[in-house]
Each structure stands twice: as structure tokens, then as C-alpha cells.
Tab-separated table of C-alpha atoms in Angstrom:
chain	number	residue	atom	x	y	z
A	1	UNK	CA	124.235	244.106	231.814
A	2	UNK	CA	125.171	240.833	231.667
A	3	UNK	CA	123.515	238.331	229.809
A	4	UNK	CA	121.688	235.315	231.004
A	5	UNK	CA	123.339	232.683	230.490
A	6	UNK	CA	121.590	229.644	228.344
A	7	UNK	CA	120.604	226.511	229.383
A	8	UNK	CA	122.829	223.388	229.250
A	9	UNK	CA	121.534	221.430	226.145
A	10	UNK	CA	120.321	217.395	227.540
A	11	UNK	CA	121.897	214.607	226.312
A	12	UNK	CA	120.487	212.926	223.471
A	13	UNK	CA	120.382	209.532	224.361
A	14	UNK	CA	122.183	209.744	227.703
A	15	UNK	CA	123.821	206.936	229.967
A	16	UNK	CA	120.713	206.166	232.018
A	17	UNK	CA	120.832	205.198	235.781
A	18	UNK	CA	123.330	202.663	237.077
A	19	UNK	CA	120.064	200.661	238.184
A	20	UNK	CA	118.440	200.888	234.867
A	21	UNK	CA	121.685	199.683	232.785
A	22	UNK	CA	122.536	196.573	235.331
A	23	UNK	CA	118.698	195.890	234.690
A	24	UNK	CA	119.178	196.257	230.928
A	25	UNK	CA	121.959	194.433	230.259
A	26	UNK	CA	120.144	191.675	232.163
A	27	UNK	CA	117.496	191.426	229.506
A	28	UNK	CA	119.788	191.428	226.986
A	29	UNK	CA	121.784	188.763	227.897
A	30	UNK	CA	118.537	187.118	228.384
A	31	UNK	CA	117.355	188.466	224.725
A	32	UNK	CA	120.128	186.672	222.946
A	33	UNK	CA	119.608	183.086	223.607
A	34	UNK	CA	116.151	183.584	222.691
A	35	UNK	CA	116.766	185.292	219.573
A	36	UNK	CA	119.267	181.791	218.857
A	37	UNK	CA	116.658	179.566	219.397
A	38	UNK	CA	114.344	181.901	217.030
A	39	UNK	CA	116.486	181.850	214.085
A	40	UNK	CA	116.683	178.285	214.555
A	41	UNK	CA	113.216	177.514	214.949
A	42	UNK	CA	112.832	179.573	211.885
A	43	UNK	CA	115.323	177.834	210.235
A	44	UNK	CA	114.103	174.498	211.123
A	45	UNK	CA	110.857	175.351	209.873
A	46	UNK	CA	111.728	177.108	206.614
A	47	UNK	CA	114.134	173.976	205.428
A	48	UNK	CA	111.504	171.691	206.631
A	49	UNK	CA	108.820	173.433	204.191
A	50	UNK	CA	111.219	173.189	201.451
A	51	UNK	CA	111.755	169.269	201.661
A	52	UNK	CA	110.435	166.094	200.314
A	53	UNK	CA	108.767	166.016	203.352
A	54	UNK	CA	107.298	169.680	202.976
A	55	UNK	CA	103.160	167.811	203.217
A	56	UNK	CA	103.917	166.703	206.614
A	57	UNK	CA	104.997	170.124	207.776
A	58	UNK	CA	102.257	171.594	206.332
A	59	UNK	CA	99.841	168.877	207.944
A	60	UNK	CA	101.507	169.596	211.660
A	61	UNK	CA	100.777	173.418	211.150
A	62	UNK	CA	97.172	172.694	209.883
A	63	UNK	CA	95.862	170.202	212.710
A	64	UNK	CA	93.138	171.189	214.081
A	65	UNK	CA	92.943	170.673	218.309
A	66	UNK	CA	90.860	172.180	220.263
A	67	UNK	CA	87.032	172.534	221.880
A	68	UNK	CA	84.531	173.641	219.117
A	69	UNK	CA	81.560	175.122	220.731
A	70	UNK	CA	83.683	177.658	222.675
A	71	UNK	CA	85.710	178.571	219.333
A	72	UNK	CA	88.427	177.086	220.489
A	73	UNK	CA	88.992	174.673	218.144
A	74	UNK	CA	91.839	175.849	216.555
A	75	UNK	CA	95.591	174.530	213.836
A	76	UNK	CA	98.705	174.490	215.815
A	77	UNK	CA	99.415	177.086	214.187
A	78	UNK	CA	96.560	179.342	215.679
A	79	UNK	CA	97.162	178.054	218.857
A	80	UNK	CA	101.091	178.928	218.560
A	81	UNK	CA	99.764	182.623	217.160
A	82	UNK	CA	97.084	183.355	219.640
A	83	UNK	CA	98.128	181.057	222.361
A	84	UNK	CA	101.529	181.067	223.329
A	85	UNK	CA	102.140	184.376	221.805
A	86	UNK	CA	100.214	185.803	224.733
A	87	UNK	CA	103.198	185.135	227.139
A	88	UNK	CA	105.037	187.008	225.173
A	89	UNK	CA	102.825	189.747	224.924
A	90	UNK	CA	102.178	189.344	228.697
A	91	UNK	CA	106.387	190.270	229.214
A	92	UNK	CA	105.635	193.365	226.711
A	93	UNK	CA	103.186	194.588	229.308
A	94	UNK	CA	105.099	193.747	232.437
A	95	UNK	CA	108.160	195.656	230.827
A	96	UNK	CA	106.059	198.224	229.407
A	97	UNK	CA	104.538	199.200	232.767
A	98	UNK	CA	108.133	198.833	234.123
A	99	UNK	CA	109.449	201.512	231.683
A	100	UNK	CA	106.486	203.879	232.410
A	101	UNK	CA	106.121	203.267	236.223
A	102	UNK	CA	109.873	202.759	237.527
A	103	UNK	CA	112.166	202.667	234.629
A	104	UNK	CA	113.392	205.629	232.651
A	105	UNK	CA	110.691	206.591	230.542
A	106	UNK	CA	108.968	207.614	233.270
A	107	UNK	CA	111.161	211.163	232.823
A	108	UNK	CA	109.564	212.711	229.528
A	109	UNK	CA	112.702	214.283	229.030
A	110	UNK	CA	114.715	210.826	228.865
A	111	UNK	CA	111.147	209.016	226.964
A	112	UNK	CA	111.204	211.889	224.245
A	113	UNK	CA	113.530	210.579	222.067
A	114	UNK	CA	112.991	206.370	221.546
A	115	UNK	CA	109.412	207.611	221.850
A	116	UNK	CA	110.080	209.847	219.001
A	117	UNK	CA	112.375	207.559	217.137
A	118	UNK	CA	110.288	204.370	217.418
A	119	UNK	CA	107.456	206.471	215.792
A	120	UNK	CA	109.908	207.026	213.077
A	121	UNK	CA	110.508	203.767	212.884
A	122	UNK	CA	106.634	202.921	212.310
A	123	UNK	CA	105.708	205.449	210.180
A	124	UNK	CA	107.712	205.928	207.137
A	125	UNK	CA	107.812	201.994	206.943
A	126	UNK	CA	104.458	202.489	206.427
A	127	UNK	CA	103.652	205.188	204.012
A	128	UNK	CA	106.884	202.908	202.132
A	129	UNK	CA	104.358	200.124	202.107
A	130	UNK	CA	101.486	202.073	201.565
A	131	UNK	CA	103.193	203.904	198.420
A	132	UNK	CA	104.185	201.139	196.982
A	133	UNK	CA	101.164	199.228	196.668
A	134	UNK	CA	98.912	202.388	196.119
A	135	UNK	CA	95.693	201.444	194.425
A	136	UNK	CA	95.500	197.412	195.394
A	137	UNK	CA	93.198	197.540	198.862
A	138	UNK	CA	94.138	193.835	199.277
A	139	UNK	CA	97.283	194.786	199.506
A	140	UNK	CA	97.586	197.750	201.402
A	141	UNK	CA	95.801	195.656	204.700
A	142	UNK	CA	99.519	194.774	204.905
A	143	UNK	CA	101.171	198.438	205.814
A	144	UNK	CA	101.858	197.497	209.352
A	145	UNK	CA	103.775	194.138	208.456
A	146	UNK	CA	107.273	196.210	208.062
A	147	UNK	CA	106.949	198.569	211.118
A	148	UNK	CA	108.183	196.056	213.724
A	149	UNK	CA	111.577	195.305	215.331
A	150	UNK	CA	112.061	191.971	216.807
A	151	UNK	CA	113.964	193.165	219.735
A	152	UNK	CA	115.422	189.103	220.343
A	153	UNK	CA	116.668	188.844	217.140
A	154	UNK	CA	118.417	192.020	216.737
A	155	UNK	CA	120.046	191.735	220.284
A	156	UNK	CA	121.432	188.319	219.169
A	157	UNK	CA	122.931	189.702	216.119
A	158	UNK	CA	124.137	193.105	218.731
A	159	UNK	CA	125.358	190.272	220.916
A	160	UNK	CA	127.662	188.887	218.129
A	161	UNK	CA	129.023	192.146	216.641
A	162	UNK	CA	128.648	194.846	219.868
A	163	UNK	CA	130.387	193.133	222.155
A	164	UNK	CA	132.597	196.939	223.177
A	165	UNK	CA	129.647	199.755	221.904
A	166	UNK	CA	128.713	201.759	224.546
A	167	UNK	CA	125.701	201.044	226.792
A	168	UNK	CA	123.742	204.032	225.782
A	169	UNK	CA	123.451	202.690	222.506
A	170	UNK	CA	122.071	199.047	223.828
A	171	UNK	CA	119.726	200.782	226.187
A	172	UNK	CA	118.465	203.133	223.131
A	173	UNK	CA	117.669	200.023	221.142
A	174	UNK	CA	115.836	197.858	223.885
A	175	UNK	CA	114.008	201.198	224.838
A	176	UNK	CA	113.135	201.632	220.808
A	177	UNK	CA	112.016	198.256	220.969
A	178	UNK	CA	109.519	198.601	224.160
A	179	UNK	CA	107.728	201.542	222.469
A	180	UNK	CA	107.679	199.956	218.758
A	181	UNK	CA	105.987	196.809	220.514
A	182	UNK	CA	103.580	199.257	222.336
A	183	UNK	CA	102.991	201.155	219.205
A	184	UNK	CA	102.487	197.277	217.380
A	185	UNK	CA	100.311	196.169	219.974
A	186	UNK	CA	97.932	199.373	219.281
A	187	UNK	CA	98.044	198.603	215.849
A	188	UNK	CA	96.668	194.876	216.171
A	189	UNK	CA	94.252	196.027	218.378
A	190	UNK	CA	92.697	198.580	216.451
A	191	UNK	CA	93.336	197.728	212.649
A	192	UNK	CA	93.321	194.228	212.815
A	193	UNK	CA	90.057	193.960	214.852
A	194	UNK	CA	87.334	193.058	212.166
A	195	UNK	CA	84.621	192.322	214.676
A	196	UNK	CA	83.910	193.110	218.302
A	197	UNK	CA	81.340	191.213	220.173
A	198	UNK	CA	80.098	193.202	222.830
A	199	UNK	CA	79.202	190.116	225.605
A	200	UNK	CA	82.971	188.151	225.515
A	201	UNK	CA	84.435	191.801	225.853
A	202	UNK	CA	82.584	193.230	228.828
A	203	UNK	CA	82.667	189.117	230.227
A	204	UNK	CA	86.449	189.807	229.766
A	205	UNK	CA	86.673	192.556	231.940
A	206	UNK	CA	85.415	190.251	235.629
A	207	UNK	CA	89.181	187.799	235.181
A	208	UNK	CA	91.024	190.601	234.390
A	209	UNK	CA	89.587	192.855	237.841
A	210	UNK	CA	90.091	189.319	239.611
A	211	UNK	CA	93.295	188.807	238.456
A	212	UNK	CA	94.718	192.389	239.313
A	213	UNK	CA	92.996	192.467	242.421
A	214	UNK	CA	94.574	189.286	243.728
A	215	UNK	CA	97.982	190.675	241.871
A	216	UNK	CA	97.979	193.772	244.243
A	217	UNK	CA	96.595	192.268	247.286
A	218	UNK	CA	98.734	189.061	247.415
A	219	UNK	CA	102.159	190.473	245.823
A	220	UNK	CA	104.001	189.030	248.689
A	221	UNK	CA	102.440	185.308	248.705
A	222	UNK	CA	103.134	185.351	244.743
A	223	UNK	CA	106.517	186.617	245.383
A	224	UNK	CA	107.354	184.164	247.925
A	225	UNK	CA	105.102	181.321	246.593
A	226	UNK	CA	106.111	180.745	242.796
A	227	UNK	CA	103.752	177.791	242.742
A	228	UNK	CA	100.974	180.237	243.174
A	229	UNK	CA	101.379	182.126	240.345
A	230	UNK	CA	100.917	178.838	238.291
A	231	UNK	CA	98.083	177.416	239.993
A	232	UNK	CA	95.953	180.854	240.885
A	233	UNK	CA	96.800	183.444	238.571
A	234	UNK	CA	97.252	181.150	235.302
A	235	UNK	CA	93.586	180.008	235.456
A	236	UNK	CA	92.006	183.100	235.702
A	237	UNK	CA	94.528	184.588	232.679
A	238	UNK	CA	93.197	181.617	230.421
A	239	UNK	CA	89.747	182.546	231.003
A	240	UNK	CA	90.573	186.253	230.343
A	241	UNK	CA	92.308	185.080	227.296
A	242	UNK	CA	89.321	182.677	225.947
A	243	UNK	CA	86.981	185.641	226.220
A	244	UNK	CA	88.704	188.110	224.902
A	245	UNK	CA	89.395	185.713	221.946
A	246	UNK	CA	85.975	185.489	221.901
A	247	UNK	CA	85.601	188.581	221.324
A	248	UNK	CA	86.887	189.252	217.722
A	249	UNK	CA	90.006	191.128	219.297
A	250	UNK	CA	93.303	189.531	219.363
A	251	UNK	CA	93.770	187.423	222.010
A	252	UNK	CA	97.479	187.788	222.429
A	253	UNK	CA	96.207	191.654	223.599
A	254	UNK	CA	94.978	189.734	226.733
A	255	UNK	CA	98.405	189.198	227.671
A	256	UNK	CA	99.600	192.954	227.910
A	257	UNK	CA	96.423	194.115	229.657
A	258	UNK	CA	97.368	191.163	232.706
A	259	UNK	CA	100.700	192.524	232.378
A	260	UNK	CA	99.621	195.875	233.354
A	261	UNK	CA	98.097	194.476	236.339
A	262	UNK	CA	100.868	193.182	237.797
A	263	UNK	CA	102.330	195.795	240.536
A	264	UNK	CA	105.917	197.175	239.677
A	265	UNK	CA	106.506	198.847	243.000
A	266	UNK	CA	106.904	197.140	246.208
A	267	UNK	CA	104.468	195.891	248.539
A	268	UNK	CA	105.551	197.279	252.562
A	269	UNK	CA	105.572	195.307	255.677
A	270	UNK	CA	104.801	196.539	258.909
A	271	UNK	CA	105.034	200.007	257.541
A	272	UNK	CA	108.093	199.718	255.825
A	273	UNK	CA	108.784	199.238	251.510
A	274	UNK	CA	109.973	195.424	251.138
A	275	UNK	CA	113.580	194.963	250.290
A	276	UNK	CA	114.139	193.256	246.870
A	277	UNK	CA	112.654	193.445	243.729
A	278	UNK	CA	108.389	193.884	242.301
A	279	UNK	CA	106.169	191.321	241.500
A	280	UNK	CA	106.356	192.894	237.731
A	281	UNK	CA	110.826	191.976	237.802
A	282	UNK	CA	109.967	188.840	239.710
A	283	UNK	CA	107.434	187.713	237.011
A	284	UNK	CA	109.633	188.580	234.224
A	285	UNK	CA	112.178	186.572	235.634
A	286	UNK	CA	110.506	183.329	236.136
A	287	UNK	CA	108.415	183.654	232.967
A	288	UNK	CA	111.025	184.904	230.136
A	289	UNK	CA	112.782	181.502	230.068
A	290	UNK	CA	109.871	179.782	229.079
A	291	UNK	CA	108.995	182.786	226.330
A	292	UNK	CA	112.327	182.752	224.699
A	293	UNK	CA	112.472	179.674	225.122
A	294	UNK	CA	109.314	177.678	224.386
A	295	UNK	CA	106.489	180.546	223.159
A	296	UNK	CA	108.423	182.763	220.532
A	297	UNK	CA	110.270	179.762	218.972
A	298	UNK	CA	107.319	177.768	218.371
A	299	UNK	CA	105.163	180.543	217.155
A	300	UNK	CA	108.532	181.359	214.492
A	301	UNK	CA	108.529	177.223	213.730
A	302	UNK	CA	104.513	177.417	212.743
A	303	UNK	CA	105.071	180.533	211.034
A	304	UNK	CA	108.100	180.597	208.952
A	305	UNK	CA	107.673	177.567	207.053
A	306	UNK	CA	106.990	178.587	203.460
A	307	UNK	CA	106.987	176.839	200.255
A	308	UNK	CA	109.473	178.909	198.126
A	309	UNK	CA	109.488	177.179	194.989
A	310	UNK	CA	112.356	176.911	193.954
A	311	UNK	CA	113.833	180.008	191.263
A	312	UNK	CA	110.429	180.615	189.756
A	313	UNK	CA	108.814	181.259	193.452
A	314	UNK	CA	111.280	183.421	194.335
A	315	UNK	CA	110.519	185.308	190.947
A	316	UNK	CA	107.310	185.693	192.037
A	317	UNK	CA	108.317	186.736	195.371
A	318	UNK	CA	110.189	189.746	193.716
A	319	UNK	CA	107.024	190.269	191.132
A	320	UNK	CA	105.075	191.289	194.623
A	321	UNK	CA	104.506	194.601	195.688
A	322	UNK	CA	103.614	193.024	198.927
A	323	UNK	CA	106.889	191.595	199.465
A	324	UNK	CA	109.050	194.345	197.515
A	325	UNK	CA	107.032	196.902	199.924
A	326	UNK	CA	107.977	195.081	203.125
A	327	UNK	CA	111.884	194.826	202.119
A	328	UNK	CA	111.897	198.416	201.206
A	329	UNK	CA	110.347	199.288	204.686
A	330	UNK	CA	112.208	197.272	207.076
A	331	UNK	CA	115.904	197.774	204.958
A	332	UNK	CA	115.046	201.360	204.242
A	333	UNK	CA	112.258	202.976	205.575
A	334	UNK	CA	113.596	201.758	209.797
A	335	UNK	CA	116.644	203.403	209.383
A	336	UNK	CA	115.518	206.070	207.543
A	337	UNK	CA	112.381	206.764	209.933
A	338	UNK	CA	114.514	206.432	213.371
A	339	UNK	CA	117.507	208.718	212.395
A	340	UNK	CA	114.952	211.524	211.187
A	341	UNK	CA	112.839	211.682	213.912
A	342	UNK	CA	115.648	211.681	216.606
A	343	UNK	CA	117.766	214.624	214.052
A	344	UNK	CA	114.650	216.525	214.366
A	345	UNK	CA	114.370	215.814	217.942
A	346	UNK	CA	118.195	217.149	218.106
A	347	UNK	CA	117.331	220.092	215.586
A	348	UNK	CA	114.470	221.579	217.579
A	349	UNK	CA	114.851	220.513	220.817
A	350	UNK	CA	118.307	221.417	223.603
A	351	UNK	CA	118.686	217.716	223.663
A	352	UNK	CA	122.121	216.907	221.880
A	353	UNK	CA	123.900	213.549	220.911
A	354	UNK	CA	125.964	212.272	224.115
A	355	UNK	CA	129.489	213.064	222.968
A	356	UNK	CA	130.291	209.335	223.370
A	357	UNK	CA	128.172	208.653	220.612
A	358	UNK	CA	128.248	209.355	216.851
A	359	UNK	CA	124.925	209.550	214.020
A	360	UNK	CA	126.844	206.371	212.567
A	361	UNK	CA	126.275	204.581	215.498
A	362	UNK	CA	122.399	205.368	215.289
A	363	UNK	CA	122.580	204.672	211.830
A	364	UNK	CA	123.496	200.477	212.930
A	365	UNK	CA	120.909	201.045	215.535
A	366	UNK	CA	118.243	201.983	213.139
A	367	UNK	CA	119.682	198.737	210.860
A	368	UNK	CA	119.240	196.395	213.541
A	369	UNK	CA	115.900	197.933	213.633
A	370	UNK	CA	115.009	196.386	210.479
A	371	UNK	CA	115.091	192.896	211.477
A	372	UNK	CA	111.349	192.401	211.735
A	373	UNK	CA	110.042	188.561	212.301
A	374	UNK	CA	108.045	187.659	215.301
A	375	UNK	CA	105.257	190.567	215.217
A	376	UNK	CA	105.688	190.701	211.480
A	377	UNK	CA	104.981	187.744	210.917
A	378	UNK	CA	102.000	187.785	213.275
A	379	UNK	CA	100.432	191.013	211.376
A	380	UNK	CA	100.904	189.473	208.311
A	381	UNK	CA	98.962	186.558	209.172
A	382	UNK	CA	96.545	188.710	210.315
A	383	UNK	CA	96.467	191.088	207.364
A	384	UNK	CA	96.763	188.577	204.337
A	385	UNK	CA	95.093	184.868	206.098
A	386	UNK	CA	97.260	182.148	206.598
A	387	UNK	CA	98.244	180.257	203.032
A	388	UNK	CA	97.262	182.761	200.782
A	389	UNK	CA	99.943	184.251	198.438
A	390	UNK	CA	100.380	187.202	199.712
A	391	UNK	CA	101.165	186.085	203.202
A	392	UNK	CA	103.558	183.440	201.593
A	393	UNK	CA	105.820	186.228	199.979
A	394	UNK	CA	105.395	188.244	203.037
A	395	UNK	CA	106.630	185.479	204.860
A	396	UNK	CA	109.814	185.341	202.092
A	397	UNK	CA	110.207	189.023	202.464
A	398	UNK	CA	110.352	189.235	205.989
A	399	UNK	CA	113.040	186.365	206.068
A	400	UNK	CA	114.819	187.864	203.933
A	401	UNK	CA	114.543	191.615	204.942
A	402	UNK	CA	115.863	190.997	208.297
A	403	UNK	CA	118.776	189.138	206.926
A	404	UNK	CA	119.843	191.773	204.902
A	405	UNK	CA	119.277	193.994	207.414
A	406	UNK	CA	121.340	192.221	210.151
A	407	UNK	CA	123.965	191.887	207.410
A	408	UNK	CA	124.078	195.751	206.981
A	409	UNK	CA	123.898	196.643	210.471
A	410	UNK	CA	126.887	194.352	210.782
A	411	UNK	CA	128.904	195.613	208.342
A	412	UNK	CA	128.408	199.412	210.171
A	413	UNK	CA	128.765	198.542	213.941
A	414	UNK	CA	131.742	195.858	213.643
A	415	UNK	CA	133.958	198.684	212.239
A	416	UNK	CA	132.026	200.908	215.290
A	417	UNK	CA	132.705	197.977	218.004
A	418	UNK	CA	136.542	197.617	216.999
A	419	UNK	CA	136.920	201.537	217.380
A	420	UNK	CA	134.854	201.887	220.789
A	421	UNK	CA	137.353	198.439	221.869
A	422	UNK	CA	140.568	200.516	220.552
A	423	UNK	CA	139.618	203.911	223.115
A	424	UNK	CA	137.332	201.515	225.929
A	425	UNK	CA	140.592	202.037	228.147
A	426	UNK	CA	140.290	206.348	228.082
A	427	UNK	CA	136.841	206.112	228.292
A	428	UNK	CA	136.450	204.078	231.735
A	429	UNK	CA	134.983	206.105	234.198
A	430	UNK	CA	136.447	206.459	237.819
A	431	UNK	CA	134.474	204.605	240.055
A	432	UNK	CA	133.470	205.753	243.630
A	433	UNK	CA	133.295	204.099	247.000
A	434	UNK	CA	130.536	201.947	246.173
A	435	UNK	CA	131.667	200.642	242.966
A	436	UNK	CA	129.454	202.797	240.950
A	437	UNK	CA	130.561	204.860	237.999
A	438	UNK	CA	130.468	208.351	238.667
A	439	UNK	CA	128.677	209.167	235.400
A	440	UNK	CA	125.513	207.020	237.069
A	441	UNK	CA	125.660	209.393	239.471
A	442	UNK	CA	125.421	212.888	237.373
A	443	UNK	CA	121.972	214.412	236.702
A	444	UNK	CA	120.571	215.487	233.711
């Protein structure tokens, strides 16, 4: 009798459709001037805080603008943090629903392992944190600070030092990325909530049903119209914003639920699906210049500035189990979380590493990881209060964390990217009468 034979074991992290990596590769180009202007907002800010001039900074960030009896009146800083953030948050949710609706996580088999891996990612950064400042409650309010990846800045360091690693390994990263900002946005929601108000949240519920009813019913005239979406739909997400700010709960979550209201799939005409892109890739596209480039770098500007002091500061900054906590969990405890969880994935599962790829490259994946700023910074404002000590160092460790963890991941993938460069020739794939690589074309 002859014996069944087994099951092929599933790639690992595989090459993903042809559409999916064009798309990808898109955003990543896209990624990597933001994450410039970040790091030099940051910059900016950090050297600005450390000047004569340091009281002026400080002043800027502090003014209050804003309309009091609707608890609006808030610092620039606020505004930067709850405000513009929300775009941001509002492309998390249009590529979250992307991923989930049209893009490859909609296959559990392909979602299984950045699912699994950005879980990593969060949790033993935590329980770092958390063990490391065992016993101060203070403290410990901080454990989510180092279990986010700041997917622009790490794609502008990838940009610089990945120019020849294989695509599988940028679409792992920026997939890692979507669910760790999913996972954050949870997080915020439900830890960082101190207070709901019952009224501003159900209140926040009628712009949001507005907004995704005229989303769905008019994806064509906002497709066509780009005015529209400026002069109709931004209204109505300001009001959702105000009330859910309102509310107690993070207003920057307003932006990911309006996100999810936008329709991925398209709209048909006379019958027929529309040619051309969704509202959702439409939106992203018109809207991501102004978040990379306006949003993210302010909110870093307001935010990074810290007064280091000088040696002594940066002695206390290294006194801190705050800060000693967050540099352990972004340098170690990323790495360390994302290659575990996607070994064990590998270990119990028929899922197997695409030949193509080695655990060192993972290993400058789960490096990259580490850089945490944007939503670190944001939880740690929202943890600690802005100005107090703790949220100072935080602010130091951060910085510093995801420096040392860009450095590392450099040091692993440049020897990586001048290898893949060396064999890129025997590892082209023919091509077929379309232009499209035959691997695209492969199933599972």
C-alpha cells in the first residue's frame, strides 16, 4: 500500500501577488520621504530644546489656541497630538481595511504569520517593560510605549541600506507594521481611555453613519471630484473628531473608524465593476502627501523637543527604569518577540521560510522593528502627561532606542543587501507575455 503522500509545507513569508508588491513598493517609496522629513522635524526640535533659545520652544509647544467651552481649547502641542495625528490614523484605517478587504491578509494562511509576529513584537516588549519596573504603578502605565514600530522611519533607514533585499522581506515589514499599528491603536483605545462620557460617544456615532453613508453612495463623485472630499467629507470628520474627543477617548481613534468607512472595492456602472482603482487607494493617494508631509512631522517637532541637560540629565536618563525599560524593549525585546513568534509559527505549523530568505534576514527585520517614535511618543504622552519626568526620559529613550536600533539593523542587512546584489542576476525570474514574473503567478 502506498503511502499518502504529505502535504507541500507553505511558504513562510512568501512573494505575495504581483498586484500587492507593485502596490507595496508604492507606499514605500512614499514611506521614505516621510520618514526624512520625521527625523528632521525631530531633529529640529530636539536641537532647538537644547539651545539658548530652548524657553521659546517650549512657549510654541505650550500655547494655548483653541475654543474653550467645547474643550477645544487646546497647546500646539495637543492639537499636533490629537489633531493632525488623526490623518494619520485615518491612512492606518484606510490601509488596514485594504489589507483585510482586498490585500493579502485577507488569506489567513498568508495573515498568520506578521499577525503572529507583530504580536511578538508587542508582547515581550511589554512584559520587558513591565519587568523592569515591577512594583512602581506610575511607572508601569508606560508598558505600551516600546511596543510600536514607526513603519516611516524604518522604511527610510530600509531605503538607505536595502536597496537589493528581496521584496518578501519589504512586504513582511510594511505588513508587520499594519498589524502593530492595529494592535497600537487597540491599545490607546482601551488602556489609555481614563473616562468615557456616554452623550459625545453615542453623538459620535450620527457623523460617522453620515460620513460612510455618503462614502458608499457617492464613491464615484468623490473619486472624480477631489474637491468634494475636502469640502463634504472633511466637515463631517471634524465633527466626528470633536465628539469623540469629547468623549474621554482618543480622538486620533476617530480617524481609523472614518477610515473604515471608506469603500475599498469598486463602485459598478451600468452593471459593470468600474475600471481603476477604490475610493480607499484613491484617498490614500491624495491624502499621504500631506501626512508625511505636514501631520507626522509636526506632531515629531511638538513632541521630540526635550531638555536633556547636559551629562547630568542624561545620567538621570540612564538612572530611569522608565527609560532603561523602553531601550531594552524596542533594542531587545522587538527582535526578540518577532523572530520567536514566526520560529514557532515555522515549528508547529507546514509553513516554512521561502528559500530566498534566511532567519538573518528576519533578524534586521525585527531590528528595524525597534525604531519606535511617532506612536511611542504619542503613548508616552499619554501614559506619563506631557512635562513630567518620566515622559522627558521616555522621550530620551525613545530617541535614542531607535537610533541604536537603526544602527544595528544596519550593520545586519548591509552585509545581507551586498550578498542578495552579488546573486540578484541568478535569482531573476523569467518573465511571461505580459511582463509579469512567473513566480506572481504560482499559488500557494
Amino acid at each position: 500500500m502506498t503511502a499518502p503522500k504529505s502535504r507541500p509545507s507553505r511558504p513562510l513569508i512568501g512573494h505575495g501577488s504581483y498586484a500587492e508588491a507593485l502596490r507595496i513598493g508604492e507606499i514605500l517609496r512614499k514611506e521614505t520621504v516621510g520618514g526624512a522629513l520625521l527625523v528632521a522635524a525631530a531633529a529640529i526640535a530636539l536641537v532647538w530644546a537644547n539651545s539658548p533659545a530652548a524657553e521659546s520652544y517650549f512657549a510654541l509647544r505650550d500655547l494655548k489656541v483653541g475654543y474653550a467651552p467645547w474643550h477645544l481649547e487646546l497647546s500646539l502641542g495637543a492639537w499636533a497630538a490629537d489633531g493632525l495625528l488623526a490623518v494619520f490614523f485615518f491612512l492606518v484605517g484606510l490601509e488596514l481595511k485594504r489589507e483585510f478587504v482586498a490585500g493579502d491578509l485577507r488569506q489567513p494562511s498568508k495573515a498568520a504569520v506578521p499577525v503572529a509576529a507583530a504580536a511578538g513584537g508587542v508582547l515581550v516588549p511589554a512584559l520587558i517593560f513591565a519587568a523592569v519596573n515591577w512594583g512602581n504603578a506610575e511607572a508601569v502605565r508606560g508598558w505600551a510605549v516600546p511596543t510600536a514600530t514607526d513603519i516611516a522611519f524604518a522604511v527610510a533607514v530600509l531605503a538607505v541600506i536595502g536597496s537589493h533585499l528581496p521584496t518578501a522581506l519589504r512586504l513582511f515589514l510594511l505588513t508587520l507594521a499594519v498589524v502593530d499599528d492595529l494592535i497600537a491603536i487597540t491599545i490607546i483605545a482601551i488602556f489609555y481611555t481614563s473616562e468615557i462620557h456616554v452623550v459625545p460617544l453615542l453623538l459620535f456615532l450620527v457623523p460617522v453613519a453620515v460620513y460612510a453613508f455618503l462614502a458608499q453612495r457617492y464613491r464615484r463623485y468623490f473619486h472624480l471630484n477631489p474637491a468634494a472630499a475636502w469640502l463634504i467629507l472633511l466637515p463631517i470628520g471634524v465633527v466626528a473628531w470633536a465628539l469623540l474627543h469629547a468623549s474621554g477617548i482618543h480622538a486620533t481613534i476617530a480617524g481609523v473608524v472614518l477610515g473604515f468607512t471608506i469603500p475599498v472595492l469598486h463602485g459598478k456602472a451600468n452593471g459593470e465593476p468600474e475600471a481603476g482603482p477604490g475610493l480607499a487607494e484613491v484617498f490614500e493617494h491624495r491624502f499621504r502627501p500631506f501626512s508625511a508631509g505636514v501631520a507626522v512631522p509636526l506632531f515629531a517637532f511638538f513632541s521630540a523637543g526635550v531638555a536633556i541637560g547636559g551629562i547630568g540629565g542624561l545620567a538621570a536618563v540612564a538612572a530611569d527604569p522608565v527609560a532603561l525599560g523602553i531601550a531594552a524593549g524596542l533594542v531587545l525585546g522587538k527582535p526578540v518577540g518577532i523572530l520567536a513568534t514566526t520560529w514557532l509559527t515555522a515549528r508547529f505549523t507546514r509553513a516554512r521560510l521561502d528559500p530566498t530568505l534566511k532567519w538573518v534576514d528576519l533578524l534586521g527585520m525585527g531590528l528595524l522593528a525597534g525604531i519606535g517614535f511617532t506612536v511611542s511618543l504619542l503613548v508616552s504622552e499619554l501614559a506619563f502627561g506631557i512635562g513630567t519626568p518620566h515622559n522627558d526620559h521616555a522621550k530620551v529613550a525613545i530617541l535614542a532606542a531607535s537610533v541604536m536600533a537603526a544602527l544595528l539593523a544596519s550593520l545586519v542587512l548591509t552585509g545581507r543587501n551586498r550578498r542578495y546584489r552579488k546573486i540578484e542576476a541568478e535569482e531573476r525570474v523569467d518573465t511571461d507575455r505580459d511582463g509579469i514574473p512567473d513566480v506572481y503567478q504560482q499559488e500557494d
